Amino acid sequence: MKRLTRASASALLAAALALVGTAIPAPAEASTPPIAAPVLNGVDLDKATVLSLQEDMNALRLSSVALTAFYVARIRTLNPTLHAVLEVNPNALVEAIASDAHRLRYGSRGPLDGIPVLLKDNVDTADSEHTTAGSFALLRDRPSRDATLVQRLRAAGAVILGKANMSEWANFRSIHSSSGWSARGGQTNNPYVLDRNPCGSSSGSAVAVAANLTTVAIGTETFGSLMCPGSVNGDVAIKPTVGLVSRAGLIPISAQQDTAGPVTRNATDAAAVLSVIQSVDSRDPATLPAAPYVGRNYVSALSPTALQGKRIGVWRGGGHNPDADVVLAATIARLRSLGATVVDNVDLSGVDAAFQAQPFALIFEFKHEINAYLANTPGQHPADLAGLIDFNNQHADTEMPYFQQEIFEVSQSTSGDLTDPSYVQARTTATTAARTAIDTALADNHLDALLAPTTGPAWLTTLQTGDNPTNPTSGAGPAAIAGYPDVTVPAGFDHTNTLPIGINFFAGPFSEPTLISMAYAYEQATHARRAPLFLSTLPTL
């Protein structure tokens, strides 16, 4: 293998420092910028996979430095319009240099070696990057170590590109929030139509992937925060079984429902990322039951014929949206043509009880979890939820220009005691009802998976009134409350043929290989995803 000389390393380092030495431009009003195709050295990055990029880097057609520098430059160009990235890691290109040097001397470490990865801003890094959940309240926190999933990414040779914008506090501050807005980053905009919402709370992760500001990204979900932004931004996203990926080092909402997962442009990349970040971790006891599963290679499970002979049940109980219904009908027809048996109108009996009990459980859990996180995170920041509320009141012009903090206040009014009988009853009801509904539907109908429209098309962003989707629908709720896996994949577009709509496959615990392979087979058969056009507004029909 070729060696990276000291002179060439010094030259690359100088170039790296020049590229990342200045801050990302301040947010600007959404407008259609001049957009160059994401092509580097003849490689179409929009269509590439991490596997093909490994081939390109091994053949010296690309380098991690060139790839990382490309994304840094593209972020500088597009982020003033998209507001998807909060900060670029000042060490990103240095990490890329190290990856290239390792490759030249020892060869590739695997599918993520040298691959730029953007992290949602609730994922701890023990470097000069901030971890704030989008709030200035945590600007001076200093995590003492990387989140476990970040440790695993670094060990695989990935380049930590930076932190993605998100719905502040993961949309758990106000009932009137606008998804994708944070005090630090402003309003994230949907790259397909800029005045449309990116959904949340993994807004920046999903937008950055769709707009080719990174190769892959990490998001998190408690209730739809990977599935919804994945769907409306034309991405693939995986919400793993709770416990498959460690939550140690994530700013929490609920230990019962929180998880992290990949957001990517294709199912191959999502499978590769999940294969790396899964682990058993003593810092997160919920990972212990995952021990038999964390060695799985999801890329090897991918098959274009994975839908043949499968039985898939369609759940329509998440609501009805005319555009989503059209996409769902086309999806059902395509699944049947690919050899799957589709059982329509499957009932998730009892799932409504889960929806009703979940909010009460979450407000208890949030107070308990956020107080523990703050107590264990070094730095100068509020000590607890009460301190966060005080900070927001003292900095209302910055933190609350559009919506308040009703959820914070309700959560603070609870004891946060997870032995409280009323809490225990609510959590037990929510989790048991969701799991029983899914398990029973799978067993009674002899199904391999369930299917639903992930959500409808993106709605108009209105900061003054918050999220207000027309004819809302969501297929993400049952799996989120149950802690079961869920995968969304692009399936079509709205009636204007402009806004993406995804479908999601979900099933029982640790069924990721089945779900990911189904999503892959559907993706390969349909190629439903198109790159965004960055339109200012929807076309007039």
Tab-separated table of C-alpha atoms in Angstrom, residues 4-5 46 137 175 226 367 386:
chain	number	residue	atom	x	y	z
A	4	LEU	CA	1.186	9.135	3.025
A	5	THR	CA	4.327	11.256	3.278
A	46	ASP	CA	-26.440	11.321	-4.876
A	137	ALA	CA	-28.969	26.664	27.330
A	175	ILE	CA	-47.363	21.938	21.779
A	226	LEU	CA	-36.772	9.478	12.356
A	367	LYS	CA	-38.135	15.125	33.863
A	386	ALA	CA	-36.375	23.839	36.392
